[in-house]
Coordinates of N, CA and C in Angstrom, one line a residue:
F88 N 203.7 29.9 -90.7 CA 202.9 31.0 -91.3 C 203.7 31.6 -92.5
K89 N 205.0 31.6 -92.4 CA 205.8 32.1 -93.5 C 205.7 31.2 -94.7
D90 N 205.7 29.9 -94.4 CA 205.5 28.9 -95.5 C 204.2 29.0 -96.2
L91 N 203.1 29.2 -95.4 CA 201.8 29.4 -95.9 C 201.7 30.6 -96.8
S92 N 202.4 31.7 -96.4 CA 202.4 32.9 -97.2 C 203.1 32.7 -98.5
M93 N 204.3 32.1 -98.4 CA 205.1 31.8 -99.6 C 204.4 30.9 -100.6
L94 N 203.5 30.0 -100.1 CA 202.7 29.2 -101.0 C 201.5 29.8 -101.5
G95 N 201.2 31.0 -101.1 CA 200.0 31.8 -101.5 C 198.7 31.3 -100.8
I96 N 198.8 30.5 -99.8 CA 197.6 30.0 -99.1 C 197.1 31.1 -98.2
T97 N 197.9 32.0 -97.7 CA 197.4 33.2 -97.0 C 198.1 34.4 -97.5
N98 N 197.5 35.6 -97.4 CA 198.1 36.8 -98.0 C 198.8 37.6 -96.9
R99 N 198.9 37.1 -95.7 CA 199.6 37.8 -94.7 C 200.0 36.9 -93.5
I100 N 201.0 37.3 -92.8 CA 201.5 36.6 -91.6 C 200.9 37.3 -90.4
P101 N 200.2 36.5 -89.5 CA 199.6 37.1 -88.4 C 200.7 37.6 -87.4
R102 N 200.3 38.6 -86.5 CA 201.2 38.9 -85.4 C 201.3 37.7 -84.5
I103 N 202.5 37.5 -84.0 CA 202.8 36.3 -83.2 C 203.0 36.8 -81.8
L104 N 202.3 36.3 -80.8 CA 202.5 36.6 -79.4 C 203.2 35.4 -78.8
G105 N 204.4 35.6 -78.4 CA 205.2 34.5 -77.7 C 204.9 34.6 -76.2
V106 N 204.4 33.5 -75.6 CA 204.1 33.5 -74.2 C 205.0 32.5 -73.5
Q107 N 205.5 33.0 -72.3 CA 206.3 32.2 -71.5 C 205.8 32.3 -70.0
S108 N 206.3 31.4 -69.2 CA 206.0 31.5 -67.8 C 207.0 32.5 -67.1
T109 N 206.5 33.2 -66.1 CA 207.5 34.1 -65.4 C 208.6 33.3 -64.7
G110 N 208.3 32.0 -64.5 CA 209.3 31.1 -63.9 C 210.4 30.6 -64.9
C111 N 210.3 31.0 -66.2 CA 211.3 30.6 -67.2 C 211.0 31.5 -68.4
Q112 N 211.6 32.6 -68.5 CA 211.2 33.6 -69.5 C 212.4 34.2 -70.3
P113 N 213.3 33.4 -70.8 CA 214.4 33.9 -71.5 C 214.1 34.8 -72.7
F114 N 213.0 34.5 -73.5 CA 212.7 35.4 -74.6 C 212.1 36.7 -74.1
V115 N 211.3 36.7 -73.1 CA 210.7 37.9 -72.6 C 211.8 38.8 -72.0
T116 N 212.7 38.2 -71.3 CA 213.9 39.0 -70.7 C 214.7 39.6 -71.8
A117 N 215.0 38.8 -72.8 CA 215.8 39.2 -74.0 C 215.1 40.4 -74.7
S118 N 213.8 40.3 -74.9 CA 213.1 41.3 -75.6 C 213.1 42.6 -74.8
E119 N 213.0 42.5 -73.5 CA 213.0 43.7 -72.6 C 214.4 44.3 -72.5
S120 N 215.4 43.5 -72.7 CA 216.8 44.0 -72.5 C 217.6 44.3 -73.8
G121 N 216.9 44.2 -74.9 CA 217.6 44.5 -76.1 C 217.9 43.4 -77.1
G122 N 217.4 42.2 -76.8 CA 217.5 41.1 -77.7 C 218.5 40.0 -77.5
V123 N 219.4 40.2 -76.5 CA 220.4 39.1 -76.2 C 219.8 38.1 -75.3
L124 N 219.7 36.8 -75.7 CA 219.1 35.8 -74.9 C 220.1 35.2 -73.9
V125 N 219.7 35.1 -72.7 CA 220.6 34.6 -71.6 C 219.9 33.4 -71.0
E126 N 220.7 32.4 -70.7 CA 220.2 31.2 -70.0 C 219.5 31.6 -68.7
C127 N 218.4 30.9 -68.4 CA 217.6 31.2 -67.1 C 217.2 30.0 -66.4
E128 N 216.7 30.1 -65.2 CA 216.2 29.0 -64.4 C 214.9 28.5 -65.1
E129 N 214.6 27.2 -64.7 CA 213.4 26.6 -65.2 C 212.5 26.3 -64.0
D130 N 211.8 27.3 -63.5 CA 211.0 27.1 -62.3 C 209.5 27.5 -62.6
T131 N 208.8 26.5 -63.2 CA 207.4 26.7 -63.5 C 206.6 25.4 -63.6
I132 N 205.3 25.4 -63.4 CA 204.5 24.2 -63.5 C 204.3 23.9 -65.0
A133 N 204.6 24.8 -65.9 CA 204.4 24.6 -67.3 C 205.7 24.0 -67.9
D134 N 206.0 22.8 -67.5 CA 207.3 22.2 -67.8 C 207.5 22.0 -69.3
S135 N 206.5 21.9 -70.1 CA 206.8 21.7 -71.5 C 207.3 23.0 -72.2
I136 N 207.2 24.1 -71.5 CA 207.7 25.4 -72.1 C 208.8 25.9 -71.1
A137 N 209.3 25.1 -70.2 CA 210.3 25.5 -69.3 C 211.7 25.1 -70.0
V138 N 212.1 26.1 -70.8 CA 213.4 25.8 -71.6 C 214.3 27.0 -71.3
G139 N 215.2 26.8 -70.4 CA 216.1 27.9 -70.0 C 217.1 28.2 -71.1
I140 N 217.4 27.2 -72.0 CA 218.3 27.4 -73.1 C 217.6 27.0 -74.4
P141 N 216.9 27.8 -75.0 CA 216.1 27.4 -76.2 C 217.1 26.9 -77.3
R142 N 216.6 26.0 -78.1 CA 217.4 25.4 -79.2 C 217.7 26.3 -80.3
N143 N 216.7 27.1 -80.7 CA 216.8 28.0 -81.9 C 216.2 29.3 -81.6
P144 N 216.9 30.1 -80.7 CA 216.3 31.3 -80.2 C 216.2 32.4 -81.3
I145 N 217.2 32.4 -82.2 CA 217.2 33.4 -83.3 C 216.0 33.3 -84.2
K146 N 215.6 32.1 -84.5 CA 214.5 31.8 -85.4 C 213.2 32.3 -84.7
A147 N 213.1 32.0 -83.4 CA 211.9 32.4 -82.6 C 211.8 33.9 -82.5
Q148 N 212.9 34.5 -82.2 CA 212.9 36.0 -82.0 C 212.6 36.7 -83.4
R149 N 213.2 36.1 -84.4 CA 213.0 36.7 -85.8 C 211.5 36.6 -86.2
A150 N 210.8 35.4 -85.9 CA 209.4 35.2 -86.2 C 208.5 36.2 -85.5
V151 N 208.8 36.4 -84.2 CA 208.0 37.4 -83.4 C 208.2 38.8 -83.9
N152 N 209.5 39.1 -84.1 CA 209.8 40.5 -84.5 C 209.3 40.8 -85.9
A153 N 209.5 39.9 -86.9 CA 209.0 40.1 -88.2 C 207.5 40.2 -88.4
S154 N 206.8 39.6 -87.4 CA 205.3 39.7 -87.5 C 204.8 40.9 -86.7
D155 N 205.7 41.8 -86.2 CA 205.4 42.9 -85.3 C 204.6 42.4 -84.1
G156 N 205.1 41.2 -83.6 CA 204.5 40.6 -82.5 C 205.1 41.1 -81.2
A157 N 204.9 40.3 -80.1 CA 205.4 40.6 -78.8 C 205.7 39.4 -78.0
W158 N 206.5 39.5 -76.9 CA 206.7 38.5 -76.0 C 206.0 38.9 -74.7
I159 N 205.4 38.0 -74.0 CA 204.8 38.3 -72.7 C 204.9 37.1 -71.8
A160 N 205.0 37.3 -70.5 CA 205.1 36.3 -69.5 C 203.9 36.3 -68.6
V161 N 203.5 35.1 -68.2 CA 202.4 35.0 -67.2 C 202.8 34.1 -66.1
S162 N 202.2 34.3 -64.9 CA 202.6 33.5 -63.7 C 201.9 32.2 -63.7
D163 N 202.4 31.3 -62.9 CA 201.8 30.0 -62.8 C 200.4 30.1 -62.2
T164 N 200.2 31.1 -61.4 CA 198.8 31.4 -60.9 C 197.9 31.7 -62.0
E165 N 198.3 32.6 -62.9 CA 197.5 32.9 -64.1 C 197.2 31.7 -65.0
I166 N 198.2 30.8 -65.1 CA 198.0 29.6 -65.9 C 197.0 28.7 -65.3
L167 N 197.1 28.5 -63.9 CA 196.2 27.6 -63.2 C 194.8 28.2 -63.3
A168 N 194.6 29.5 -63.2 CA 193.3 30.1 -63.3 C 192.7 29.9 -64.7
M169 N 193.6 30.0 -65.7 CA 193.1 29.8 -67.1 C 192.7 28.3 -67.3
M170 N 193.4 27.4 -66.7 CA 193.1 26.0 -66.8 C 191.6 25.8 -66.3
K171 N 191.3 26.4 -65.2 CA 190.0 26.3 -64.6 C 189.0 27.0 -65.5
T172 N 189.2 28.2 -66.0 CA 188.3 28.9 -66.8 C 188.0 28.1 -68.1
L173 N 189.1 27.6 -68.7 CA 188.9 26.9 -70.0 C 188.1 25.6 -69.8
G174 N 188.4 24.9 -68.7 CA 187.6 23.7 -68.5 C 186.2 24.0 -68.1
S175 N 185.9 25.0 -67.3 CA 184.5 25.2 -66.9 C 183.7 26.0 -67.9
T176 N 184.3 26.7 -68.8 CA 183.5 27.5 -69.8 C 183.5 26.8 -71.2
E177 N 184.5 26.0 -71.5 CA 184.6 25.4 -72.8 C 184.7 23.9 -72.8
G178 N 184.9 23.3 -71.6 CA 185.0 21.9 -71.5 C 186.3 21.4 -72.1
I179 N 187.3 22.2 -72.1 CA 188.6 21.8 -72.7 C 189.6 21.6 -71.5
F180 N 190.2 20.5 -71.5 CA 191.1 20.1 -70.4 C 192.5 20.3 -70.9
G181 N 193.2 21.4 -70.6 CA 194.5 21.7 -71.1 C 195.5 21.5 -70.0
E182 N 196.7 21.2 -70.4 CA 197.9 21.1 -69.5 C 198.5 22.5 -69.4
P183 N 199.2 22.8 -68.3 CA 199.7 24.2 -68.1 C 200.4 24.8 -69.3
A184 N 201.3 24.1 -69.9 CA 202.0 24.8 -71.0 C 201.1 25.0 -72.2
G185 N 200.1 24.2 -72.4 CA 199.2 24.4 -73.5 C 198.2 25.5 -73.2
V186 N 197.9 25.8 -72.0 CA 197.0 26.8 -71.6 C 197.7 28.2 -71.4
A187 N 199.0 28.1 -71.3 CA 199.8 29.4 -71.1 C 199.5 30.4 -72.2
G188 N 199.3 30.0 -73.5 CA 199.0 30.9 -74.6 C 197.7 31.7 -74.3
L189 N 196.7 31.0 -73.8 CA 195.4 31.7 -73.6 C 195.6 32.6 -72.4
A190 N 196.3 32.2 -71.3 CA 196.6 33.1 -70.2 C 197.4 34.3 -70.7
G191 N 198.3 34.1 -71.6 CA 199.1 35.2 -72.2 C 198.2 36.1 -73.0
L192 N 197.2 35.6 -73.8 CA 196.3 36.4 -74.5 C 195.5 37.3 -73.6
K193 N 195.0 36.7 -72.5 CA 194.2 37.5 -71.6 C 195.1 38.7 -71.0
A194 N 196.3 38.4 -70.6 CA 197.2 39.4 -70.1 C 197.5 40.4 -71.2
A195 N 197.7 40.0 -72.5 CA 198.0 40.9 -73.6 C 196.9 41.9 -73.8
V196 N 195.6 41.4 -73.7 CA 194.5 42.3 -73.9 C 194.4 43.3 -72.7
E197 N 194.7 42.8 -71.5 CA 194.7 43.7 -70.3 C 195.8 44.8 -70.5
R198 N 196.9 44.4 -71.1 CA 198.0 45.3 -71.2 C 198.0 46.1 -72.5
K199 N 196.9 45.9 -73.3 CA 196.7 46.6 -74.5 C 197.7 46.3 -75.6
I200 N 198.3 45.1 -75.5 CA 199.1 44.6 -76.6 C 198.3 44.1 -77.7
V201 N 197.1 43.5 -77.3 CA 196.1 43.0 -78.3 C 194.8 43.7 -78.0
R202 N 194.2 44.2 -79.0 CA 192.9 44.9 -78.9 C 191.8 43.8 -78.7
P203 N 190.8 44.2 -77.9 CA 189.7 43.2 -77.7 C 188.9 42.9 -79.0
D204 N 189.0 43.7 -80.0 CA 188.2 43.5 -81.3 C 189.1 42.8 -82.3
E205 N 190.3 42.4 -82.0 CA 191.1 41.7 -83.0 C 190.7 40.2 -83.1
R206 N 190.9 39.7 -84.3 CA 190.7 38.2 -84.5 C 191.9 37.5 -84.0
V207 N 191.7 36.5 -83.2 CA 192.9 35.8 -82.6 C 192.7 34.3 -82.7
V208 N 193.8 33.6 -82.8 CA 193.8 32.1 -82.8 C 194.8 31.7 -81.7
C209 N 194.4 30.9 -80.8 CA 195.3 30.4 -79.8 C 195.6 28.9 -80.1
V210 N 196.8 28.5 -80.1 CA 197.2 27.2 -80.3 C 197.5 26.5 -79.0
M211 N 196.7 25.5 -78.7 CA 196.9 24.7 -77.4 C 197.4 23.3 -77.8
T212 N 198.5 23.0 -77.4 CA 199.1 21.7 -77.9 C 199.2 20.6 -76.8
G213 N 198.7 20.8 -75.6 CA 198.8 19.8 -74.6 C 197.6 19.5 -73.8
N214 N 197.2 18.2 -73.8 CA 196.0 17.8 -73.0 C 196.3 17.7 -71.5
G215 N 195.3 18.0 -70.7 CA 195.4 18.0 -69.3 C 195.8 16.7 -68.7
L216 N 195.5 15.6 -69.4 CA 195.9 14.3 -68.9 C 197.4 14.1 -68.8
K217 N 198.1 15.0 -69.5 CA 199.6 15.0 -69.4 C 200.1 15.5 -68.0
D218 N 199.3 16.2 -67.3 CA 199.7 16.7 -66.0 C 198.5 16.8 -65.0
P219 N 198.0 15.7 -64.6 CA 196.8 15.7 -63.7 C 197.1 16.4 -62.4
A220 N 198.3 16.3 -61.9 CA 198.6 16.9 -60.6 C 198.3 18.4 -60.6
N221 N 198.7 19.1 -61.6 CA 198.5 20.5 -61.7 C 197.0 20.8 -62.0
A222 N 196.3 19.9 -62.7 CA 194.9 20.1 -62.9 C 194.2 20.1 -61.5
G223 N 194.6 19.3 -60.6 CA 194.1 19.3 -59.3 C 194.3 20.6 -58.6
K224 N 195.5 21.2 -58.8 CA 195.7 22.5 -58.2 C 194.8 23.6 -58.8
A225 N 194.4 23.4 -60.0 CA 193.6 24.4 -60.7 C 192.1 24.3 -60.3
V226 N 191.6 23.1 -60.1 CA 190.2 22.9 -59.9 C 189.8 22.2 -58.6
G227 N 190.7 21.6 -57.9 CA 190.4 20.9 -56.7 C 190.2 19.4 -57.0
T228 N 189.8 18.7 -55.9 CA 189.7 17.3 -56.0 C 188.4 16.9 -56.8
P229 N 188.6 15.9 -57.7 CA 187.4 15.5 -58.5 C 186.4 14.7 -57.6
A230 N 185.2 14.7 -58.1 CA 184.1 13.9 -57.4 C 184.4 12.5 -57.8
L231 N 184.3 11.6 -56.9 CA 184.5 10.1 -57.2 C 183.1 9.5 -57.1
L232 N 182.7 9.0 -58.3 CA 181.4 8.4 -58.4 C 181.5 7.0 -59.0
K233 N 180.5 6.1 -58.6 CA 180.5 4.8 -59.2 C 180.0 5.0 -60.7
P234 N 180.4 4.0 -61.5 CA 179.9 4.1 -62.9 C 178.4 3.7 -63.0
D235 N 177.6 4.7 -62.5 CA 176.2 4.5 -62.5 C 175.5 5.8 -62.9
L236 N 174.7 5.7 -63.9 CA 174.0 6.9 -64.4 C 173.1 7.6 -63.4
L237 N 172.4 6.8 -62.6 CA 171.6 7.5 -61.5 C 172.4 8.2 -60.5
E238 N 173.5 7.6 -60.1 CA 174.4 8.3 -59.2 C 174.9 9.6 -59.8
L239 N 175.3 9.6 -61.1 CA 175.7 10.8 -61.8 C 174.6 11.9 -61.8
I240 N 173.4 11.5 -62.1 CA 172.3 12.4 -62.2 C 172.1 13.0 -60.8
D241 N 172.1 12.1 -59.8 CA 171.9 12.6 -58.4 C 173.0 13.6 -58.0
Y242 N 174.2 13.3 -58.3 CA 175.3 14.2 -58.1 C 175.1 15.6 -58.8
M243 N 174.8 15.5 -60.0 CA 174.6 16.7 -60.8 C 173.5 17.6 -60.3
N244 N 172.4 16.9 -59.8 CA 171.3 17.7 -59.3 C 171.7 18.3 -57.9
R245 N 172.5 17.6 -57.1 CA 172.9 18.2 -55.9 C 173.9 19.4 -56.2
K246 N 174.7 19.2 -57.2 CA 175.7 20.3 -57.6 C 175.0 21.5 -58.1
N247 N 174.0 21.3 -58.9 CA 173.2 22.3 -59.6 C 171.9 22.6 -58.8
D248 N 171.9 23.6 -58.0 CA 170.8 23.8 -57.1 C 169.4 24.1 -57.8
K249 N 169.5 24.2 -59.1 CA 168.3 24.5 -59.9 C 167.6 23.1 -60.3
G250 N 168.3 22.0 -60.1 CA 167.8 20.7 -60.4 C 167.4 20.5 -61.8
C251 N 168.3 21.0 -62.7 CA 168.0 20.9 -64.1 C 168.2 19.5 -64.8
V252 N 169.0 18.7 -64.1 CA 169.4 17.4 -64.7 C 168.2 16.4 -64.4
R253 N 167.8 15.7 -65.4 CA 166.7 14.7 -65.3 C 167.2 13.3 -65.4

């Protein structure tokens, strides 16, 4: 965002919300305790963001601080719930670390860090196929069907009590 601003492509840098899992939250802890980053455990289903010793913490802290942003942590339960919500409402299959940002946005709105009327962009970088085991935790066991259109239609009609599928 800083580069885009320097190139004149955008006239401002957006507020950045850094989201971590409560199972590995060195930036959140540092933010709450005055800025000193301390190594932490990596105990979360969101393994792509489970980094107890970040490579360039000063740059990340500076970016969030300079944008008047915030750090927030969400639980694995909140991440799994957002995986299910995102899949069932938008048809997007995200992996835990990729969906953490959206779970963090929901929590930030609830905590009044982000206003409901603000324009927001969430960046999701990981597909759910990266972690199918946790997808199963979020939504349960998938239906196993033969590759047959009539079987799919029958299944959808049984699933949807209104019988809308033809």
